[in-house]
Tab-separated table of C-alpha atoms and ligand atoms in Angstrom:
chain	number	residue	atom	x	y	z
A	1	MET	CA	0.000	0.000	0.000
A	2	GLU	CA	2.845	2.403	0.856
A	3	ALA	CA	4.213	1.839	-2.670
A	4	THR	CA	0.900	2.974	-4.164
A	5	PHE	CA	0.950	6.144	-2.061
A	6	ARG	CA	4.570	6.834	-3.019
A	7	ARG	CA	3.680	6.524	-6.697
A	8	TRP	CA	0.631	8.722	-6.297
A	9	LYS	CA	2.659	11.293	-4.375
A	10	ARG	CA	5.227	11.456	-7.188
A	11	THR	CA	2.437	12.031	-9.715
A	12	ILE	CA	0.882	14.720	-7.498
A	13	ASP	CA	4.232	16.503	-7.163
A	14	ALA	CA	4.858	16.324	-10.909
A	15	SER	CA	1.385	17.759	-11.604
A	16	LEU	CA	1.917	20.565	-9.089
A	17	ASP	CA	5.260	21.317	-10.734
A	18	ALA	CA	3.603	21.473	-14.155
A	19	ALA	CA	0.802	23.736	-12.901
A	20	LEU	CA	3.004	26.292	-11.143
A	21	PRO	CA	4.588	29.002	-13.313
A	22	PHE	CA	8.363	28.643	-13.702
A	23	CYS	CA	10.644	30.890	-11.624
A	24	ASP	CA	12.076	32.548	-14.733
A	25	LYS	CA	8.639	33.906	-15.623
A	26	ASN	CA	7.819	37.417	-14.396
A	27	PRO	CA	7.100	38.336	-11.655
A	28	ARG	CA	9.977	36.027	-10.779
A	29	LEU	CA	9.993	36.570	-7.026
A	30	LEU	CA	6.289	35.782	-6.743
A	31	HIS	CA	6.687	32.561	-8.720
A	32	GLU	CA	9.713	31.570	-6.649
A	33	ALA	CA	7.745	32.191	-3.454
A	34	MET	CA	4.725	30.215	-4.740
A	35	ARG	CA	6.976	27.244	-5.408
A	36	TYR	CA	8.618	27.691	-2.000
A	37	ALA	CA	5.146	27.408	-0.413
A	38	VAL	CA	4.310	24.185	-2.252
A	39	PHE	CA	7.684	22.329	-2.372
A	40	PRO	CA	8.899	20.133	-0.802
A	41	GLY	CA	5.478	20.158	0.834
A	42	GLY	CA	4.013	17.957	3.528
A	43	LYS	CA	2.116	14.697	3.569
A	44	ARG	CA	-0.097	15.562	0.572
A	45	ILE	CA	-2.932	13.856	2.433
A	46	ARG	CA	-5.722	15.808	0.703
A	47	PRO	CA	-4.678	14.943	-2.873
A	48	LEU	CA	-4.128	11.332	-1.774
A	49	LEU	CA	-7.702	11.314	-0.485
A	50	VAL	CA	-8.951	12.550	-3.881
A	51	LEU	CA	-7.253	9.580	-5.553
A	52	ALA	CA	-8.305	7.078	-2.895
A	53	ALA	CA	-11.969	8.153	-3.172
A	54	ALA	CA	-11.871	8.063	-6.980
A	55	PHE	CA	-10.474	4.514	-7.010
A	56	THR	CA	-13.015	3.380	-4.420
A	57	VAL	CA	-15.968	4.624	-6.449
A	58	ASP	CA	-14.470	3.291	-9.680
A	59	ARG	CA	-14.030	-0.193	-8.215
A	60	VAL	CA	-17.534	-0.181	-6.717
A	61	LYS	CA	-18.964	0.739	-10.112
A	62	ASN	CA	-16.774	-1.841	-11.823
A	63	LYS	CA	-18.030	-4.525	-9.483
A	64	ARG	CA	-21.564	-3.630	-10.420
A	65	GLY	CA	-20.706	-4.053	-14.072
A	66	LYS	CA	-20.623	-0.378	-14.997
A	67	PRO	CA	-17.681	0.871	-17.065
A	68	ALA	CA	-14.668	1.843	-14.974
A	69	HIS	CA	-11.933	4.319	-15.767
A	70	ALA	CA	-8.981	2.333	-14.396
A	71	LYS	CA	-8.579	-0.296	-17.090
A	72	THR	CA	-5.968	-2.531	-15.478
A	73	GLN	CA	-6.009	-6.320	-15.437
A	74	THR	CA	-5.662	-6.564	-11.695
A	75	GLY	CA	-7.644	-3.510	-10.683
A	76	ASP	CA	-4.450	-2.083	-9.224
A	77	CYS	CA	-3.840	1.650	-9.057
A	78	VAL	CA	-1.460	2.255	-11.919
A	79	VAL	CA	0.070	5.665	-12.365
A	80	GLY	CA	-0.764	6.883	-15.821
A	81	SER	CA	-4.172	5.278	-15.772
A	82	LYS	CA	-7.033	7.426	-16.951
A	83	LEU	CA	-8.400	7.722	-13.439
A	84	VAL	CA	-5.148	9.029	-11.968
A	85	LYS	CA	-4.998	11.605	-14.774
A	86	MET	CA	-8.593	12.658	-14.210
A	87	SER	CA	-8.022	12.991	-10.468
A	88	MET	CA	-5.068	15.343	-10.868
A	89	PRO	CA	-6.911	18.662	-11.447
A	90	PRO	CA	-8.911	18.485	-8.174
A	91	ALA	CA	-6.015	16.819	-6.341
A	92	ILE	CA	-3.573	19.617	-7.095
A	93	ALA	CA	-6.222	22.327	-6.690
A	94	ILE	CA	-6.886	21.155	-3.142
A	95	GLU	CA	-3.179	21.053	-2.325
A	96	LEU	CA	-2.775	24.592	-3.710
A	97	ILE	CA	-5.649	25.803	-1.518
A	98	HIS	CA	-4.156	24.015	1.486
A	99	SER	CA	-0.756	25.606	0.759
A	100	TYR	CA	-2.310	29.073	0.504
A	101	SER	CA	-4.092	28.557	3.826
A	102	LEU	CA	-0.837	27.644	5.566
A	103	VAL	CA	0.967	30.693	4.138
A	104	HIS	CA	-1.785	32.993	5.403
A	105	ASP	CA	-2.151	31.129	8.706
A	106	ASP	CA	1.546	31.726	9.429
A	107	LEU	CA	1.295	35.508	8.897
A	108	PRO	CA	2.026	37.890	11.805
A	109	SER	CA	-1.669	38.908	11.906
A	110	MET	CA	-2.697	35.256	12.355
A	111	ASP	CA	-0.492	32.626	14.043
A	112	ASN	CA	2.731	34.584	13.591
A	113	ASP	CA	4.910	31.540	12.948
A	114	ASP	CA	8.561	31.715	11.892
A	115	LEU	CA	8.886	28.101	10.806
A	116	ARG	CA	6.787	25.757	8.701
A	117	ARG	CA	7.919	22.168	8.143
A	118	GLY	CA	11.291	23.134	9.603
A	119	LEU	CA	11.923	25.986	7.138
A	120	PRO	CA	11.347	29.760	7.410
A	121	THR	CA	7.704	30.590	6.672
A	122	VAL	CA	6.951	32.357	3.393
A	123	HIS	CA	6.658	35.801	5.019
A	124	LYS	CA	9.983	35.254	6.811
A	125	ALA	CA	11.703	34.237	3.584
A	126	PHE	CA	10.019	36.665	1.167
A	127	GLY	CA	8.316	39.400	3.222
A	128	GLU	CA	4.780	39.861	4.477
A	129	ALA	CA	3.223	41.573	1.454
A	130	GLU	CA	4.690	38.932	-0.838
A	131	ALA	CA	3.285	36.152	1.387
A	132	ILE	CA	-0.223	37.624	1.223
A	133	LEU	CA	0.032	37.762	-2.564
A	134	VAL	CA	1.475	34.222	-2.744
A	135	GLY	CA	-1.643	32.962	-0.949
A	136	ASP	CA	-3.924	34.928	-3.280
A	137	ALA	CA	-2.133	33.617	-6.375
A	138	LEU	CA	-2.182	29.987	-5.160
A	139	LEU	CA	-5.928	30.205	-4.559
A	140	SER	CA	-6.516	31.607	-8.050
A	141	LEU	CA	-4.277	28.956	-9.612
A	142	ALA	CA	-6.309	26.255	-7.846
A	143	PHE	CA	-9.475	27.366	-9.601
A	144	GLU	CA	-7.672	27.578	-12.933
A	145	ALA	CA	-6.398	24.015	-12.473
A	146	VAL	CA	-9.930	22.582	-12.328
A	147	SER	CA	-11.479	24.773	-15.006
A	148	ASN	CA	-8.843	25.082	-17.768
A	149	GLU	CA	-9.471	23.496	-21.161
A	150	GLU	CA	-7.482	20.343	-20.361
A	151	ALA	CA	-9.317	19.778	-17.072
A	152	CYS	CA	-12.705	20.341	-18.730
A	153	GLN	CA	-11.822	17.855	-21.478
A	154	LEU	CA	-10.725	15.283	-18.913
A	155	LEU	CA	-13.558	15.743	-16.447
A	156	GLY	CA	-16.364	16.985	-18.666
A	157	TYR	CA	-17.674	20.561	-18.348
A	158	GLU	CA	-20.467	19.623	-15.937
A	159	ASN	CA	-18.205	17.722	-13.552
A	160	SER	CA	-15.616	20.465	-13.759
A	161	ALA	CA	-18.245	23.033	-12.696
A	162	LYS	CA	-19.370	20.762	-9.841
A	163	ILE	CA	-15.765	20.498	-8.629
A	164	VAL	CA	-15.280	24.272	-8.831
A	165	ARG	CA	-18.357	24.658	-6.624
A	166	GLU	CA	-17.098	22.054	-4.118
A	167	LEU	CA	-13.797	23.913	-3.794
A	168	ALA	CA	-15.428	27.338	-3.540
A	169	GLN	CA	-17.798	26.199	-0.807
A	170	ALA	CA	-15.138	24.336	1.143
A	171	SER	CA	-12.629	27.183	1.087
A	172	GLY	CA	-14.965	30.134	1.624
A	173	SER	CA	-16.799	31.798	4.500
A	174	LEU	CA	-18.975	28.714	5.077
A	175	GLY	CA	-15.865	26.535	5.056
A	176	MET	CA	-12.170	27.026	5.795
A	177	VAL	CA	-12.115	30.828	5.987
A	178	GLY	CA	-15.192	30.790	8.265
A	179	GLY	CA	-13.461	28.293	10.547
A	180	GLN	CA	-10.323	30.402	10.638
A	181	VAL	CA	-12.387	33.446	11.659
A	182	MET	CA	-13.958	31.412	14.485
A	183	ASP	CA	-10.455	30.355	15.507
A	184	ILE	CA	-9.115	33.904	15.818
A	185	SER	CA	-12.277	35.382	17.386
A	186	PRO	CA	-12.478	35.999	21.138
A	187	VAL	CA	-14.518	33.362	22.978
A	188	ASP	CA	-16.289	32.999	26.322
A	189	SER	CA	-14.515	30.981	28.950
A	190	GLY	CA	-17.256	28.322	29.000
A	191	ILE	CA	-16.507	27.128	25.490
A	192	GLY	CA	-17.911	23.659	24.794
A	193	LEU	CA	-17.333	20.635	22.590
A	194	ARG	CA	-19.989	21.716	20.077
A	195	HIS	CA	-18.139	24.972	19.385
A	196	VAL	CA	-14.824	23.185	18.831
A	197	GLU	CA	-16.506	20.620	16.563
A	198	GLU	CA	-18.068	23.370	14.463
A	199	LEU	CA	-14.796	25.295	14.215
A	200	SER	CA	-12.826	22.183	13.291
A	201	ASP	CA	-15.417	20.999	10.722
A	202	LEU	CA	-15.063	24.344	8.934
A	203	LYS	CA	-11.371	25.146	9.345
A	204	THR	CA	-9.962	21.678	8.653
A	205	GLY	CA	-12.859	19.332	7.854
A	206	ALA	CA	-14.384	21.217	4.923
A	207	LEU	CA	-11.339	20.827	2.658
A	208	ILE	CA	-10.859	17.159	3.588
A	209	ARG	CA	-14.541	16.452	2.956
A	210	ALA	CA	-14.231	18.273	-0.401
A	211	ALA	CA	-11.163	16.209	-1.350
A	212	ILE	CA	-13.138	13.001	-0.884
A	213	ARG	CA	-16.236	14.344	-2.635
A	214	CYS	CA	-14.154	15.576	-5.590
A	215	GLY	CA	-12.534	12.145	-5.950
A	216	ALA	CA	-15.988	10.559	-5.889
A	217	LEU	CA	-17.270	13.020	-8.510
A	218	VAL	CA	-14.274	12.347	-10.770
A	219	ALA	CA	-15.193	8.642	-10.820
A	220	GLY	CA	-18.856	9.426	-11.487
A	221	ALA	CA	-20.295	8.549	-8.075
A	222	GLY	CA	-24.059	8.189	-7.811
A	223	ASP	CA	-26.010	9.813	-4.958
A	224	HIS	CA	-25.622	6.776	-2.734
A	225	GLU	CA	-21.818	6.581	-3.008
A	226	LEU	CA	-21.468	10.344	-2.715
A	227	LYS	CA	-23.525	10.400	0.489
A	228	ARG	CA	-21.577	7.540	2.033
A	229	LEU	CA	-18.187	9.020	1.149
A	230	THR	CA	-19.265	12.482	2.311
A	231	ARG	CA	-20.033	11.077	5.760
A	232	PHE	CA	-16.689	9.284	5.762
A	233	GLY	CA	-15.019	12.580	4.802
A	234	GLU	CA	-16.696	14.406	7.672
A	235	LEU	CA	-15.517	11.842	10.209
A	236	PHE	CA	-12.005	11.798	8.718
A	237	GLY	CA	-11.845	15.612	8.684
A	238	ARG	CA	-12.861	15.952	12.304
A	239	GLY	CA	-10.548	13.147	13.351
A	240	PHE	CA	-7.682	14.798	11.488
A	241	GLN	CA	-8.079	17.923	13.621
A	242	VAL	CA	-8.293	15.919	16.872
A	243	ARG	CA	-5.101	14.130	15.850
A	244	ASP	CA	-3.380	17.416	15.069
A	245	ASP	CA	-4.492	18.838	18.434
A	246	LEU	CA	-3.185	15.774	20.278
A	247	LYS	CA	0.213	16.139	18.560
A	248	ASP	CA	0.383	19.805	19.480
A	249	MET	CA	-0.645	19.696	23.126
A	250	GLU	CA	2.080	21.897	24.550
A	251	LYS	CA	0.158	24.939	23.259
A	252	GLU	CA	-2.615	24.319	25.855
A	253	GLU	CA	-5.218	26.129	23.789
A	254	THR	CA	-8.868	26.156	24.819
A	255	LEU	CA	-10.200	25.891	21.262
A	256	THR	CA	-8.936	22.344	20.804
A	257	PHE	CA	-10.379	18.889	21.449
A	258	PRO	CA	-7.942	18.054	24.273
A	259	GLY	CA	-8.620	21.584	25.574
A	260	VAL	CA	-12.352	20.903	26.066
A	261	LEU	CA	-12.260	17.147	26.625
A	262	GLY	CA	-8.896	16.530	28.252
A	263	PRO	CA	-6.239	14.381	26.502
A	264	GLU	CA	-7.582	10.954	27.492
A	265	GLU	CA	-11.175	11.754	26.541
A	266	ALA	CA	-9.925	13.252	23.254
A	267	LYS	CA	-8.215	9.922	22.484
A	268	SER	CA	-11.466	8.007	23.087
A	269	TYR	CA	-13.282	10.569	20.972
A	270	ILE	CA	-10.943	10.074	17.983
A	271	SER	CA	-11.159	6.288	18.365
A	272	GLY	CA	-14.951	6.598	18.139
A	273	LEU	CA	-14.629	8.688	14.967
A	274	LEU	CA	-12.288	6.097	13.427
A	275	SER	CA	-14.591	3.187	14.169
A	276	PHE	CA	-17.598	5.085	12.706
A	277	ALA	CA	-15.508	5.876	9.620
A	278	ILE	CA	-14.527	2.213	9.204
A	279	ASP	CA	-18.171	1.131	9.664
A	280	ILE	CA	-19.295	3.477	6.924
A	281	LEU	CA	-16.930	1.854	4.446
A	282	LYS	CA	-17.872	-1.730	5.510
A	283	PRO	CA	-20.118	-2.363	2.485
A	284	TYR	CA	-17.169	-1.606	0.176
A	285	GLU	CA	-14.598	-3.833	1.897
A	286	GLU	CA	-11.509	-4.161	-0.335
A	287	GLU	CA	-12.826	-1.611	-2.826
A	288	ALA	CA	-12.068	1.120	-0.298
A	289	ARG	CA	-8.651	-0.191	0.746
A	290	GLU	CA	-6.689	3.067	0.328
A	291	LEU	CA	-9.309	5.120	2.196
A	292	LEU	CA	-9.339	2.584	5.033
A	293	TRP	CA	-5.557	2.571	5.176
A	294	LEU	CA	-5.341	6.369	5.281
A	295	ALA	CA	-8.023	6.590	7.969
A	296	THR	CA	-6.340	4.010	10.159
A	297	ALA	CA	-2.830	5.383	9.641
A	298	THR	CA	-3.999	8.907	10.467
A	299	LEU	CA	-6.590	8.415	13.208
A	300	ASP	CA	-5.419	5.371	15.152
A	301	VAL	CA	-3.981	6.664	18.443
A	302	SER	CA	-4.184	3.382	20.390
B	401	LIG	C1	-5.707	31.303	6.676
B	401	LIG	C2	-7.871	31.019	5.404
B	401	LIG	C3	-6.875	30.484	6.328
B	401	LIG	C4	-7.070	29.262	6.828
B	401	LIG	C5	-6.108	28.581	7.683
B	401	LIG	C6	-5.140	25.364	7.511
B	401	LIG	C7	-5.531	26.406	8.473
B	401	LIG	C8	-6.679	27.282	8.113
B	401	LIG	C9	-4.842	26.610	9.577
B	401	LIG	C10	-3.625	25.820	9.907
B	401	LIG	C11	-3.593	25.642	11.350
B	401	LIG	C12	-3.687	24.207	11.693
B	401	LIG	C13	-2.526	23.643	12.396
B	401	LIG	C14	-4.754	23.479	11.435
B	401	LIG	C15	-4.865	22.071	11.863
B	401	LIG	C16	-5.007	21.029	10.835
B	401	LIG	C17	-4.172	21.279	9.712
B	401	LIG	C18	-4.843	21.927	8.595
B	401	LIG	C19	-2.878	20.900	9.749
B	401	LIG	C20	-1.940	21.042	8.656
B	401	LIG	O1	-2.253	20.119	7.633
B	401	LIG	P1	-1.311	18.888	7.282
B	401	LIG	O2	-0.992	18.108	8.516
B	401	LIG	O3	-0.009	19.661	6.801
B	401	LIG	O4	-1.921	18.132	6.156
B	401	LIG	P2	1.139	19.191	5.793
B	401	LIG	O5	2.369	19.894	6.292
B	401	LIG	O6	1.270	17.701	5.824
B	401	LIG	O7	0.732	19.698	4.444
């Protein structure tokens, strides 16, 4: 399974490289800074989820005798297959949006961080104004990636429009930006679990949910599959934030799951989310193997 993810990650990185303007193109500094924000990058979990969801839906459809995109003898995930190619526009768009959000989150007016993934943050390396513009340009590039002629030919115009809408909703005021505003807003001392769930579902969950929905749309999911995978995406997205909070406990923030539940209770909470997520995929069994693997690898804290 790790080999599949390594192959997918290489394809994702190559597609990001192809989508980003070269550094010798004016304005050079902006393009250099955009690349700095995206490479070497992190886990690429969101684009991997796009691919994992697309392959799940494709296999489920294949099993039911409907035409599948991944035409391999074994049903394995082969880089270069039609489905991998079709998944790339939403996969890289989501990673570009994620990268923009990190650049802006690190700014002095937000988290004011000097380091990201062990390297100086974009505003430290290139200046604050440049970092704001890097984020803006990455967000715009994301929407171009899913709506340019090549993407529309690959995905079909209708699916491309659906994916644009998914990304717009997930990244906007009713999604990631809304969650970020909740995160930086003053709160009462008696903050409860419901508030933290809502914040996390918007700030972190919305983009993860969108990644899974976009993968499902790429593979032509019907209402039933889309609903099931959406629920899985919501559980994964919330669990992802709990996991991140548990890793980052020295901050002792109130607006976190361990902050409202305590560390031990937060661990039971994430275990509950993982077992719900696994249950949801039960009817698919092996068809959902990459999604199950990613959920377990990310959310298992036992
Ligand atoms: C500035 C509009 C705007 C939004 C910021 C992403 C975000 C919203 C804030 C980042 C703060 C944070 C630590 C959120 C917790 C979950 C999260 C998104 C972690 C980072 O994502 P990973 O673990 O990062 O996928 P890598 O480095 O692997 O890409």
